[in-house]
PDB file of C-alpha atoms and ligand atoms in Angstrom:
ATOM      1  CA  UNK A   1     -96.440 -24.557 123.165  1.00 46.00           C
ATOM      2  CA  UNK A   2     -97.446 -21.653 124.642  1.00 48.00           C
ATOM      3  CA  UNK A   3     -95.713 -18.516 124.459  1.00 56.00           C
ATOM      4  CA  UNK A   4     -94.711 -17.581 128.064  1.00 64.00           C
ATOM      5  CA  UNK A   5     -91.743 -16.127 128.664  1.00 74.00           C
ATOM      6  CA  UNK A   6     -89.109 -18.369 129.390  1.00 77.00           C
ATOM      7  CA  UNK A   7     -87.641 -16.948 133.384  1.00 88.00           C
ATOM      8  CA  UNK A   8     -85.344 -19.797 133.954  1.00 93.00           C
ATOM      9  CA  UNK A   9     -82.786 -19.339 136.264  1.00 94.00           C
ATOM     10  CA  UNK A  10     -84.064 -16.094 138.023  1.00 93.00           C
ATOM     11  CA  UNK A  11     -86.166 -16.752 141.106  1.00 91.00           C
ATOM     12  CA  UNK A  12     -84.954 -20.201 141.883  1.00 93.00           C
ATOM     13  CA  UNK A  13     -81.300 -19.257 142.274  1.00 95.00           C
ATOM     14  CA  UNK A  14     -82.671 -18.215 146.026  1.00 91.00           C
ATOM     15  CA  UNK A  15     -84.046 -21.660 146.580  1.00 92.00           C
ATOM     16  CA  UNK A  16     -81.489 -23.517 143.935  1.00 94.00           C
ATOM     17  CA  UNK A  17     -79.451 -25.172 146.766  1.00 94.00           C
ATOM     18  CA  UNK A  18     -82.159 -26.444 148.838  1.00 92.00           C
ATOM     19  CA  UNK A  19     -83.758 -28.018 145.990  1.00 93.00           C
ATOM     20  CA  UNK A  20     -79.904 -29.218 145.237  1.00 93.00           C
ATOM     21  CA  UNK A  21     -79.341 -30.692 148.889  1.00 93.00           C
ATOM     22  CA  UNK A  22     -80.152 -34.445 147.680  1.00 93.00           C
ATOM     23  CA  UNK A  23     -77.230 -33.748 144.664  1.00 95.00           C
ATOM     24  CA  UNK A  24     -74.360 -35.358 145.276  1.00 96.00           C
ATOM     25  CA  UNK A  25     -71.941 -32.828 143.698  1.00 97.00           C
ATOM     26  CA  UNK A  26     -68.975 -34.480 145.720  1.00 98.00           C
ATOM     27  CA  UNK A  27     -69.437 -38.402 143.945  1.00 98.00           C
ATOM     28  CA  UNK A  28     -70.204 -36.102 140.347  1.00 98.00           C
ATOM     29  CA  UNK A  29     -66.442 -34.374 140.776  1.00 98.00           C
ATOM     30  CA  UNK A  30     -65.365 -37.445 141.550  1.00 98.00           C
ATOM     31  CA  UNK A  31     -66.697 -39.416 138.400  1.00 98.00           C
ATOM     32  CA  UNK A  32     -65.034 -36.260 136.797  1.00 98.00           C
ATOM     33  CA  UNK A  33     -61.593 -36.955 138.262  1.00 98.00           C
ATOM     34  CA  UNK A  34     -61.952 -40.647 136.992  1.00 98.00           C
ATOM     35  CA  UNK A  35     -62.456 -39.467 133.247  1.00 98.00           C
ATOM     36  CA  UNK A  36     -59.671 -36.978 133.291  1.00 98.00           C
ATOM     37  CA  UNK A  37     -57.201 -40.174 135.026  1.00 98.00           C
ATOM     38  CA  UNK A  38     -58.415 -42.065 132.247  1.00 98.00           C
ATOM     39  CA  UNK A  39     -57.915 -39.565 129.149  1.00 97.00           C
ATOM     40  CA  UNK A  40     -54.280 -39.089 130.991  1.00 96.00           C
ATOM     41  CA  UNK A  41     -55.691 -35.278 131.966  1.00 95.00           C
ATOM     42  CA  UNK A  42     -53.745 -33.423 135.288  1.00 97.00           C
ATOM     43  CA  UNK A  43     -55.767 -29.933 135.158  1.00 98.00           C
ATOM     44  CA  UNK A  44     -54.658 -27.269 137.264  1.00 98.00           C
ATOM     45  CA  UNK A  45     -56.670 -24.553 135.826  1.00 98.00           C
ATOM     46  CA  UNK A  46     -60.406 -25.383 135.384  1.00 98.00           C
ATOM     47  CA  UNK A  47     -63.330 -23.755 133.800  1.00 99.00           C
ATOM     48  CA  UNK A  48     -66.871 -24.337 135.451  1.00 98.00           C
ATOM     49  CA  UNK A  49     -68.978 -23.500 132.634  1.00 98.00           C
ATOM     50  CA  UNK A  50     -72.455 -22.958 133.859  1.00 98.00           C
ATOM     51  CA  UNK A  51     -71.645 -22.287 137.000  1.00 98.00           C
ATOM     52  CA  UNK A  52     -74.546 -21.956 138.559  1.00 98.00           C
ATOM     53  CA  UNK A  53     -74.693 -21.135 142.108  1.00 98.00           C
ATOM     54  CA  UNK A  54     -71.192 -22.815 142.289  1.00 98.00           C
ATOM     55  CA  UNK A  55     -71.325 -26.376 143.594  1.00 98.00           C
ATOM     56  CA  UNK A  56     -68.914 -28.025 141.431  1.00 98.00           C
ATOM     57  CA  UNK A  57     -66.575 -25.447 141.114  1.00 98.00           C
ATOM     58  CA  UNK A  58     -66.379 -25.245 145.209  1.00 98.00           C
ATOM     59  CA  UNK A  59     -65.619 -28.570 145.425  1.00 98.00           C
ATOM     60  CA  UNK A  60     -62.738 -28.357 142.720  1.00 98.00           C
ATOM     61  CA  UNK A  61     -61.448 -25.334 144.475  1.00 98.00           C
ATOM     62  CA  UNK A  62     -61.963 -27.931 147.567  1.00 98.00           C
ATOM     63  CA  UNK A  63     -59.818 -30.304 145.849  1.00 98.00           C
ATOM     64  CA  UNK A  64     -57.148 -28.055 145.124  1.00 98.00           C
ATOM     65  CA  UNK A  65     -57.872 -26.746 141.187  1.00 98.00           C
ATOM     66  CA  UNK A  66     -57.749 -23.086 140.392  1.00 98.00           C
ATOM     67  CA  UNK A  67     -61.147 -22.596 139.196  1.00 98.00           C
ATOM     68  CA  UNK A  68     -62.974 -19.939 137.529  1.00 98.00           C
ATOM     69  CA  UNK A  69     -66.787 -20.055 136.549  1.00 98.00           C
ATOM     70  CA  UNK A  70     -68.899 -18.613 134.164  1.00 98.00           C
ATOM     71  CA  UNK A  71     -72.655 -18.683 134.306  1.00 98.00           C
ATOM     72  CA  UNK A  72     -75.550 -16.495 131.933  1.00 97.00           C
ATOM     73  CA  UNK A  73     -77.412 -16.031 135.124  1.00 97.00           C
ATOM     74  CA  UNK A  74     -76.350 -12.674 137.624  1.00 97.00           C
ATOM     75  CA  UNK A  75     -79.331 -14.046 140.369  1.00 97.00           C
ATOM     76  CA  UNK A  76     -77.397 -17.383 140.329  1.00 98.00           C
ATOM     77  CA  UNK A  77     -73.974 -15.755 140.206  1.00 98.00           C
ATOM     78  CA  UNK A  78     -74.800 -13.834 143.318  1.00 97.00           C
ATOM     79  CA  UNK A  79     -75.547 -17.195 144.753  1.00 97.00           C
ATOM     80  CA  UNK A  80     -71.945 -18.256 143.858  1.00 98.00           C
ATOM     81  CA  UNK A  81     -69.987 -15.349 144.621  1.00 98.00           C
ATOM     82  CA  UNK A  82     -71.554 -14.944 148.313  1.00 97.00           C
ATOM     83  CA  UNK A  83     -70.455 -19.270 148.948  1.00 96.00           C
ATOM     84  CA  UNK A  84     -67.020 -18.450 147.727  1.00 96.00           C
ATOM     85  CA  UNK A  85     -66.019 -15.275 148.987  1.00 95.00           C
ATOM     86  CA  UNK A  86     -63.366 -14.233 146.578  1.00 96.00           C
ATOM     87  CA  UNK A  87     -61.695 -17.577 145.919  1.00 97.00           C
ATOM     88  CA  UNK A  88     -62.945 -18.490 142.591  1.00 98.00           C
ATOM     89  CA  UNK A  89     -63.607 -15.734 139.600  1.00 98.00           C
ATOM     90  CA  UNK A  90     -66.666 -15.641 138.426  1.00 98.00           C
ATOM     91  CA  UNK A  91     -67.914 -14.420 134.996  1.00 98.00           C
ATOM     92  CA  UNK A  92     -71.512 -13.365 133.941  1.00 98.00           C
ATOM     93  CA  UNK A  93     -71.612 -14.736 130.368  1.00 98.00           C
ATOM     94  CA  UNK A  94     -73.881 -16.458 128.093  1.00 98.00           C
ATOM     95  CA  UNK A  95     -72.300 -19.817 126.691  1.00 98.00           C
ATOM     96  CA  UNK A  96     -72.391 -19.006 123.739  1.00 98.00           C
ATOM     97  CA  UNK A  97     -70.149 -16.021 123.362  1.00 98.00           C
ATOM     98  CA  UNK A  98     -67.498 -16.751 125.728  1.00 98.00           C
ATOM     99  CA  UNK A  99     -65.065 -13.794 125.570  1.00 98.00           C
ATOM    100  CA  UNK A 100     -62.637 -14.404 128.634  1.00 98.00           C
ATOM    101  CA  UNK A 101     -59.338 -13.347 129.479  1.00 98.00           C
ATOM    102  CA  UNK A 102     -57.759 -16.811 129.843  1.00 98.00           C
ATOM    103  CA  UNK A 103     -57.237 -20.197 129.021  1.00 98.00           C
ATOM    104  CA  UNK A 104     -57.958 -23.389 131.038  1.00 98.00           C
ATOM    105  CA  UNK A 105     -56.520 -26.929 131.265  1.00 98.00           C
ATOM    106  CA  UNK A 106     -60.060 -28.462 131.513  1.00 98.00           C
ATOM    107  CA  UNK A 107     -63.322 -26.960 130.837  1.00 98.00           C
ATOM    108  CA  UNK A 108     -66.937 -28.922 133.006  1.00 99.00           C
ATOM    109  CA  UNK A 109     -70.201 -28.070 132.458  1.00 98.00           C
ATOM    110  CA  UNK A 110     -72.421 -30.640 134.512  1.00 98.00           C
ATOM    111  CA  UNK A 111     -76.412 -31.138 135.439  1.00 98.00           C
ATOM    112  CA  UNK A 112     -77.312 -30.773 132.061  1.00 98.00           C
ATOM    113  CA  UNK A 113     -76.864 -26.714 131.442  1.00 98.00           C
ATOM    114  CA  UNK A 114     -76.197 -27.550 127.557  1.00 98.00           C
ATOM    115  CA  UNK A 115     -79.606 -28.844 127.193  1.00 98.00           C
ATOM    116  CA  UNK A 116     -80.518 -24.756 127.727  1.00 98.00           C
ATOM    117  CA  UNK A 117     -79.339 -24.518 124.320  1.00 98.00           C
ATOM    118  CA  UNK A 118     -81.967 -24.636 122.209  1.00 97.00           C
ATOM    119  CA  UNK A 119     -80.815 -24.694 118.456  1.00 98.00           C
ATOM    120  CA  UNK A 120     -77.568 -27.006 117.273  1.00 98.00           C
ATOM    121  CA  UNK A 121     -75.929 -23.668 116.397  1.00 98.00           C
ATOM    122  CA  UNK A 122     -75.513 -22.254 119.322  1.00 98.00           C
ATOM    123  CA  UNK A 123     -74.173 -26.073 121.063  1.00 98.00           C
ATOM    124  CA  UNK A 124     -71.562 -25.419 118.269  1.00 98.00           C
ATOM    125  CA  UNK A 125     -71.229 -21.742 119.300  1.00 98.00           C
ATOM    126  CA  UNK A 126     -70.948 -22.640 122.877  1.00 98.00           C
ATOM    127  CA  UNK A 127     -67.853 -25.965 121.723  1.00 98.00           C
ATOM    128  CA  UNK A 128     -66.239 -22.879 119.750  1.00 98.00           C
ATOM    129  CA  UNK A 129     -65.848 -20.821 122.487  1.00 98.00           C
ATOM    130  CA  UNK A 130     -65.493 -23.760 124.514  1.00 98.00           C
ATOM    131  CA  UNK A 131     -61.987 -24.499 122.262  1.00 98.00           C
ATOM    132  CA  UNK A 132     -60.859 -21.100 122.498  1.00 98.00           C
ATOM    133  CA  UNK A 133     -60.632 -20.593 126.079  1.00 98.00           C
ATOM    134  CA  UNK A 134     -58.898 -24.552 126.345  1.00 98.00           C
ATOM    135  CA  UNK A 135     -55.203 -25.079 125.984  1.00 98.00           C
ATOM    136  CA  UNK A 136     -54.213 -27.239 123.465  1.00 97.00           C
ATOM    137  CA  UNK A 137     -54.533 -30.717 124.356  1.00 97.00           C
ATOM    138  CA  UNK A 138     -57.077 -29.260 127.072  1.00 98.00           C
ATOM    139  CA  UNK A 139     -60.346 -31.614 127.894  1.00 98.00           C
ATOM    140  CA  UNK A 140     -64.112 -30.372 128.344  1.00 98.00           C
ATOM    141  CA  UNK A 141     -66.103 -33.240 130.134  1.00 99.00           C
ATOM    142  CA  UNK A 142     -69.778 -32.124 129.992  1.00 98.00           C
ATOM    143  CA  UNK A 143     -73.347 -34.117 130.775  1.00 98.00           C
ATOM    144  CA  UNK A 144     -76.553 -33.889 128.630  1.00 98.00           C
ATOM    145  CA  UNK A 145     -79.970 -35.082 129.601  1.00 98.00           C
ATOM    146  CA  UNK A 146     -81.253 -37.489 126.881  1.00 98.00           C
ATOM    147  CA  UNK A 147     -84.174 -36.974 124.603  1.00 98.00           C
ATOM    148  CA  UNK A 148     -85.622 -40.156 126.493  1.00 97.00           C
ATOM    149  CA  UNK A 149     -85.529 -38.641 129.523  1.00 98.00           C
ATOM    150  CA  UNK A 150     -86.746 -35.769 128.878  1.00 98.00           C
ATOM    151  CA  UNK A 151     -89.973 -37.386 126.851  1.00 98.00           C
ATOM    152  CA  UNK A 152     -90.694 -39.579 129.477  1.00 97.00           C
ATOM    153  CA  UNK A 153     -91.649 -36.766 132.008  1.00 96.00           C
ATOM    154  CA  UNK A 154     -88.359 -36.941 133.990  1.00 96.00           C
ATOM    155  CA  UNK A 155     -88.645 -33.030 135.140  1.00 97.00           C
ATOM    156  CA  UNK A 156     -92.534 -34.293 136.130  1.00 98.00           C
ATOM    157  CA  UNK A 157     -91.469 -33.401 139.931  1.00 96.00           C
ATOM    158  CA  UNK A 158     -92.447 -32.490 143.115  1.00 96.00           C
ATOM    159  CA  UNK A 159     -91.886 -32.081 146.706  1.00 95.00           C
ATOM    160  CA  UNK A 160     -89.728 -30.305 149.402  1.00 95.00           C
ATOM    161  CA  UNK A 161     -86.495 -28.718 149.676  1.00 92.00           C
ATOM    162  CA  UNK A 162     -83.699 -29.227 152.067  1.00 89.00           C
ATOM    163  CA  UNK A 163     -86.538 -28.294 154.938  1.00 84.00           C
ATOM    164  CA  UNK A 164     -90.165 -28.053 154.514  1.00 88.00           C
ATOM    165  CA  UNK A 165     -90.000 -24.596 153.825  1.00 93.00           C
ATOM    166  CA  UNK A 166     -90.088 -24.766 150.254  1.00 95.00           C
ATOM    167  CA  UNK A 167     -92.047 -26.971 148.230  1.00 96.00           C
ATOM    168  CA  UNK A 168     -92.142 -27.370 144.679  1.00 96.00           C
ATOM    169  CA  UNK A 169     -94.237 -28.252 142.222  1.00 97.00           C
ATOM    170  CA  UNK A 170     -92.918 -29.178 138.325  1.00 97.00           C
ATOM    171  CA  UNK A 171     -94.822 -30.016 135.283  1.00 98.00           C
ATOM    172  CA  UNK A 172     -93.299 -30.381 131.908  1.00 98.00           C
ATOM    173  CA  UNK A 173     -94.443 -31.376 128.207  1.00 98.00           C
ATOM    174  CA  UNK A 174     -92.557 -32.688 125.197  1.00 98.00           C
ATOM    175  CA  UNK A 175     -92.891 -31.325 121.714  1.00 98.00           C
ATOM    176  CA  UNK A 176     -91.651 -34.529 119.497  1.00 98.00           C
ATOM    177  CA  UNK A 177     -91.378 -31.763 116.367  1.00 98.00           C
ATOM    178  CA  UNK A 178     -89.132 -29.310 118.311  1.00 97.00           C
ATOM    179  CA  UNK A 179     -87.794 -31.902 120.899  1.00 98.00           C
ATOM    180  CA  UNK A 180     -88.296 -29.358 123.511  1.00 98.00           C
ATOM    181  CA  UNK A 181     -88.827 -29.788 126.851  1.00 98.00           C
ATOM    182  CA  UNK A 182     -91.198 -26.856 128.501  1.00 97.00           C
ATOM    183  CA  UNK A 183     -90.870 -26.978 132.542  1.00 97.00           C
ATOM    184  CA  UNK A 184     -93.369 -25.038 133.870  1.00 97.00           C
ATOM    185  CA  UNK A 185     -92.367 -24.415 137.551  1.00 96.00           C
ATOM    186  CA  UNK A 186     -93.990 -23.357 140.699  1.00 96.00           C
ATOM    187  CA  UNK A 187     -91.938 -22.755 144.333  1.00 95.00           C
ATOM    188  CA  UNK A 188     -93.897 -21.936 147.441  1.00 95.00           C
ATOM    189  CA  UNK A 189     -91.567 -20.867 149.997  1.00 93.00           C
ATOM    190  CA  UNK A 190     -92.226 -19.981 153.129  1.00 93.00           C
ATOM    191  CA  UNK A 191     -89.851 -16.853 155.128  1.00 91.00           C
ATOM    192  CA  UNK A 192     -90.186 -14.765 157.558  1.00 90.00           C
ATOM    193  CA  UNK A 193     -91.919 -12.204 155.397  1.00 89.00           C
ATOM    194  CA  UNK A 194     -94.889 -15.230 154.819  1.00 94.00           C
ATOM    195  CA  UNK A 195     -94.939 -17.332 151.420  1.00 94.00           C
ATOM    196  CA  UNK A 196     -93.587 -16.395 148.621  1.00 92.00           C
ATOM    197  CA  UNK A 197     -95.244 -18.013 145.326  1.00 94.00           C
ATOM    198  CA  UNK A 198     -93.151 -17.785 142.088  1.00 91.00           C
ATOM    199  CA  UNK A 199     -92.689 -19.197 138.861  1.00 95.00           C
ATOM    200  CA  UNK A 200     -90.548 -20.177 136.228  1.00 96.00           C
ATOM    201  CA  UNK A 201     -90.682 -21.447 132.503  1.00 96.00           C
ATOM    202  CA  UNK A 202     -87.568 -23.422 131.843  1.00 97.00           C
ATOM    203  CA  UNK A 203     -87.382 -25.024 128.217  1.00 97.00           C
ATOM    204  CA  UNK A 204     -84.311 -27.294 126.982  1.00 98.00           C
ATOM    205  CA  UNK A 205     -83.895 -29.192 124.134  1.00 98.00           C
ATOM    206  CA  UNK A 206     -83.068 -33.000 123.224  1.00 98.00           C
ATOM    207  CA  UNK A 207     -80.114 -34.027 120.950  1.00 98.00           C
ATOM    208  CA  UNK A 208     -79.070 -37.091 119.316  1.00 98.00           C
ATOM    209  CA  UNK A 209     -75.687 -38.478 120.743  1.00 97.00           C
ATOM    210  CA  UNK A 210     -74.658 -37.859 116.538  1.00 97.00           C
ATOM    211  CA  UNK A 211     -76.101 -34.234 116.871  1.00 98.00           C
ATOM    212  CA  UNK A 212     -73.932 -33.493 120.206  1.00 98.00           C
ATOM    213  CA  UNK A 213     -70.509 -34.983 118.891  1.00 98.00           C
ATOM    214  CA  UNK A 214     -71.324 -33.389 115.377  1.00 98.00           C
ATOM    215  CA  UNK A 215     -71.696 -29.980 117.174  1.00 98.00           C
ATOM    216  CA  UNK A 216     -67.916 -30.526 119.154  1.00 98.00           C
ATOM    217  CA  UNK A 217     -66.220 -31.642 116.158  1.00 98.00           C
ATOM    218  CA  UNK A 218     -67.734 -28.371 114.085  1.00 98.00           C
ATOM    219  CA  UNK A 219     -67.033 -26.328 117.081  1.00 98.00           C
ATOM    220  CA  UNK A 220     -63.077 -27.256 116.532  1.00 98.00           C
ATOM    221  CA  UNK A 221     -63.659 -29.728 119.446  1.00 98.00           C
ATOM    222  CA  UNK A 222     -62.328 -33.944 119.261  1.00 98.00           C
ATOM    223  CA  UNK A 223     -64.846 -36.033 120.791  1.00 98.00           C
ATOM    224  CA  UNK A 224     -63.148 -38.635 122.513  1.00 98.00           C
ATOM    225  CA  UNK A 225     -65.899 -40.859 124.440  1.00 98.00           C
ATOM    226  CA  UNK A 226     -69.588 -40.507 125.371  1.00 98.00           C
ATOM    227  CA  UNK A 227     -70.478 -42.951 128.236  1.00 98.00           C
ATOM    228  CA  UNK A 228     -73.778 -43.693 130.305  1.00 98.00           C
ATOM    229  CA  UNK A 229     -73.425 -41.349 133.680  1.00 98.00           C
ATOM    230  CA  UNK A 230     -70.849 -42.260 136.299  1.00 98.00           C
ATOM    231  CA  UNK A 231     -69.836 -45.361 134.416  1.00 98.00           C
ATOM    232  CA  UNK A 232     -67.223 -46.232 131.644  1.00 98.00           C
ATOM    233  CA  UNK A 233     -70.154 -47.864 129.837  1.00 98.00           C
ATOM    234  CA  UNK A 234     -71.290 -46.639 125.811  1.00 97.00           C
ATOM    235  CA  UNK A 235     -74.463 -45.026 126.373  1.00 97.00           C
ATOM    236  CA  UNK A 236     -78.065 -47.513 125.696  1.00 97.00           C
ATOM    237  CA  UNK A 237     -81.277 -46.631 123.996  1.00 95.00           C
ATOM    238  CA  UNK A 238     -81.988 -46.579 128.217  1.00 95.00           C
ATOM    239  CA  UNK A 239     -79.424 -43.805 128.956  1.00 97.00           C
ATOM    240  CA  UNK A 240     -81.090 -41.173 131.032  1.00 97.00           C
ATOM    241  CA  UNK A 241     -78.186 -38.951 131.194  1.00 98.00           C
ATOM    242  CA  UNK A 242     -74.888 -38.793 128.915  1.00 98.00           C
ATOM    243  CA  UNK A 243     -71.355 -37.875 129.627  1.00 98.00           C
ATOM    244  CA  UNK A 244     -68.654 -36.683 127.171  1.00 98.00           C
ATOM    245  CA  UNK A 245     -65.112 -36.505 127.019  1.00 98.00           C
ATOM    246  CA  UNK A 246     -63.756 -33.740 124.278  1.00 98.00           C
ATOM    247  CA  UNK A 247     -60.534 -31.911 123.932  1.00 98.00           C
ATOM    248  CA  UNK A 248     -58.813 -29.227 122.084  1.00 98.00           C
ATOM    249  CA  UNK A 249     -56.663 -30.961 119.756  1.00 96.00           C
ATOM    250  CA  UNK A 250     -53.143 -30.487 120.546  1.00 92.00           C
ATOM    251  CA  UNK A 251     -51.705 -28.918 116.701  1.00 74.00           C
TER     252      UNK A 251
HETATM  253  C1  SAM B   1     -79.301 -26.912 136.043  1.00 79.92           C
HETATM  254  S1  SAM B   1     -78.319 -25.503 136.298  1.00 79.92           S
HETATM  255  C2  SAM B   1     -76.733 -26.261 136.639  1.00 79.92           C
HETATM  256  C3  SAM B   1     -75.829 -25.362 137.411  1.00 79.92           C
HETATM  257  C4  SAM B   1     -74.530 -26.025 137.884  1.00 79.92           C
HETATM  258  N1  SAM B   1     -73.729 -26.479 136.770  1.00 79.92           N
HETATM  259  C5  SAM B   1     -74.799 -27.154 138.850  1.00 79.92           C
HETATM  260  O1  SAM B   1     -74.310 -28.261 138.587  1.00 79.92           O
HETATM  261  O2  SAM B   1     -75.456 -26.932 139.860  1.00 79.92           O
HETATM  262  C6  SAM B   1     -78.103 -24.886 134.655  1.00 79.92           C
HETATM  263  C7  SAM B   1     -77.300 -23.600 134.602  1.00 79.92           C
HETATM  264  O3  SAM B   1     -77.046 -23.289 133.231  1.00 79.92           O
HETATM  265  C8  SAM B   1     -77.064 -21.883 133.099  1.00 79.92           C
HETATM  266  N2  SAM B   1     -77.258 -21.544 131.688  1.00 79.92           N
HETATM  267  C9  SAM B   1     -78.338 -21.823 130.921  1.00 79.92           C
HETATM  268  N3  SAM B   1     -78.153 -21.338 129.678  1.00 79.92           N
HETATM  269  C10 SAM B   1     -76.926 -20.757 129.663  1.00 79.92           C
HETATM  270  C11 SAM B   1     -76.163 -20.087 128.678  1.00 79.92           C
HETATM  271  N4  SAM B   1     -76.629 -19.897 127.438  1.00 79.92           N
HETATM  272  N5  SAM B   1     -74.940 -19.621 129.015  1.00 79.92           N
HETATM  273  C12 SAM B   1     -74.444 -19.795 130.274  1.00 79.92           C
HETATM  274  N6  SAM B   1     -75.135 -20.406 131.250  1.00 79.92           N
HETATM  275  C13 SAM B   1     -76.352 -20.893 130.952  1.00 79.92           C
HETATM  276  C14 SAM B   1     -78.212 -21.453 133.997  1.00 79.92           C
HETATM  277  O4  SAM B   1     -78.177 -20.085 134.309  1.00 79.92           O
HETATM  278  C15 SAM B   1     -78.012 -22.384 135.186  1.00 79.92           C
HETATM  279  O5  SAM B   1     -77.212 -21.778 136.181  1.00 79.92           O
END
């Protein structure tokens, strides 16, 4: 691989929500709402852990949760903060030293962010801190692409935003010794000011479901369920994208 900078998360936080527009954050919060109902969860207080430029933890805050959220990115942050105008606390940290001043009932962190991780270590670093901001007896439900997906090309992409004004262009490449992904971006967007080009390396990394619920239960975490996306269903060999269930244990 070659050794470009990774930039993820800088540029695109100006285009993030266009590109987002087909997302549907609203039938994701809802899937969410279904595993805490089943794991006998009512959060109040909920921790949107890579935040991003917000869109889940709006449409908590929508729904009636306190929410707070907590992303390593300021350009996407600013994103956030400008959408919610003072409702929701936001938090410029990395994952994997989460130092905040409280706790939380429930703890998401959706659209694969924990992929970003790139060594086991710091997935375990991230459940740790992960644990220590949860009340006991407090859930984390979290998604994580799988390495299938992310060998077979699925962040080979392109096309248009939310209008025509942006179009993007995505190429990636799979190193079966690392199992990291390398997405090599491009955004041409058009403003008033003419088109902007830019560019961004992203790189995240596959785990094994064992791997993932190896890294909660070192992390102080209890892994409760993994299912296939939006279902109840055990994840397949087929599974694009995973969902967990994990929770501070209550002692
Ligand atoms: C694909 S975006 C998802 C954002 C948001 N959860 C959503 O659903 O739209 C991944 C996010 O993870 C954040 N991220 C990546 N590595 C991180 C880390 N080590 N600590 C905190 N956030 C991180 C990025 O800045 C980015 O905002």
């Amino acid at each position: 691989m070659a050794a470009e900078p990774i930039n993820q998360f800088r540029d695109v936080a100006r285009v993030y929500d266009s590109l987002m527009a087909p997302v549907p954050y609203r039938h994701w919060v809802d899937y969410v709402e279904r595993l805490w109902e089943r794991f006998g969860v009512r959060p109040r207080r909920v921790l949107d852990l890579a935040c991003g430029t917000g869109n889940v933890a709006s449409e908590l805050l929508r729904r009636g949760y306190e929410v707070d959220g907590v992303d390593a990115s300021e350009a996407m942050l600013r994103q956030a903060r400008r959408k919610a105008r003072g409702r929701i606390g936001f938090y410029h940290q990395d994952a994997r030293h989460l130092d905040l001043p409280r706790c939380y009932d429930a703890c998401v962190c959706l659209f694969d962010s924990l992929n970003y991780l790139l060594e086991w270590d710091d997935l375990v670093q991230a459940c740790a801190g992960v644990r220590r901001h949860l009340e006991p007896g407090g859930t984390f439900v979290f998604d994580m692409n799988a390495i299938r997906a992310l060998a077979d090309g699925m962040f080979n992409q392109q096309g248009f935003g939310r209008d025509r004004r942006l179009y993007y262009l995505w190429r990636s490449q799979w190193d079966p010794a690392t199992r990291r992904c390398q997405i090599d971006m491009q955004f041409h967007h058009q403003t008033r000011r003419g088109t902007q080009v830019y560019y961004e390396r992203h790189v995240q990394r596959g785990y094994t479901l064992t791997e993932i619920l190896t890294a909660l239960s070192a992390g102080g975490l209890e892994g409760l369920a993994a299912f296939e996306a939006f279902t109840f269903d055990p994840p397949t060999a087929r599974t694009d994208r995973y969902y967990f269930v994990a929770r501070r244990p209550a002692g």
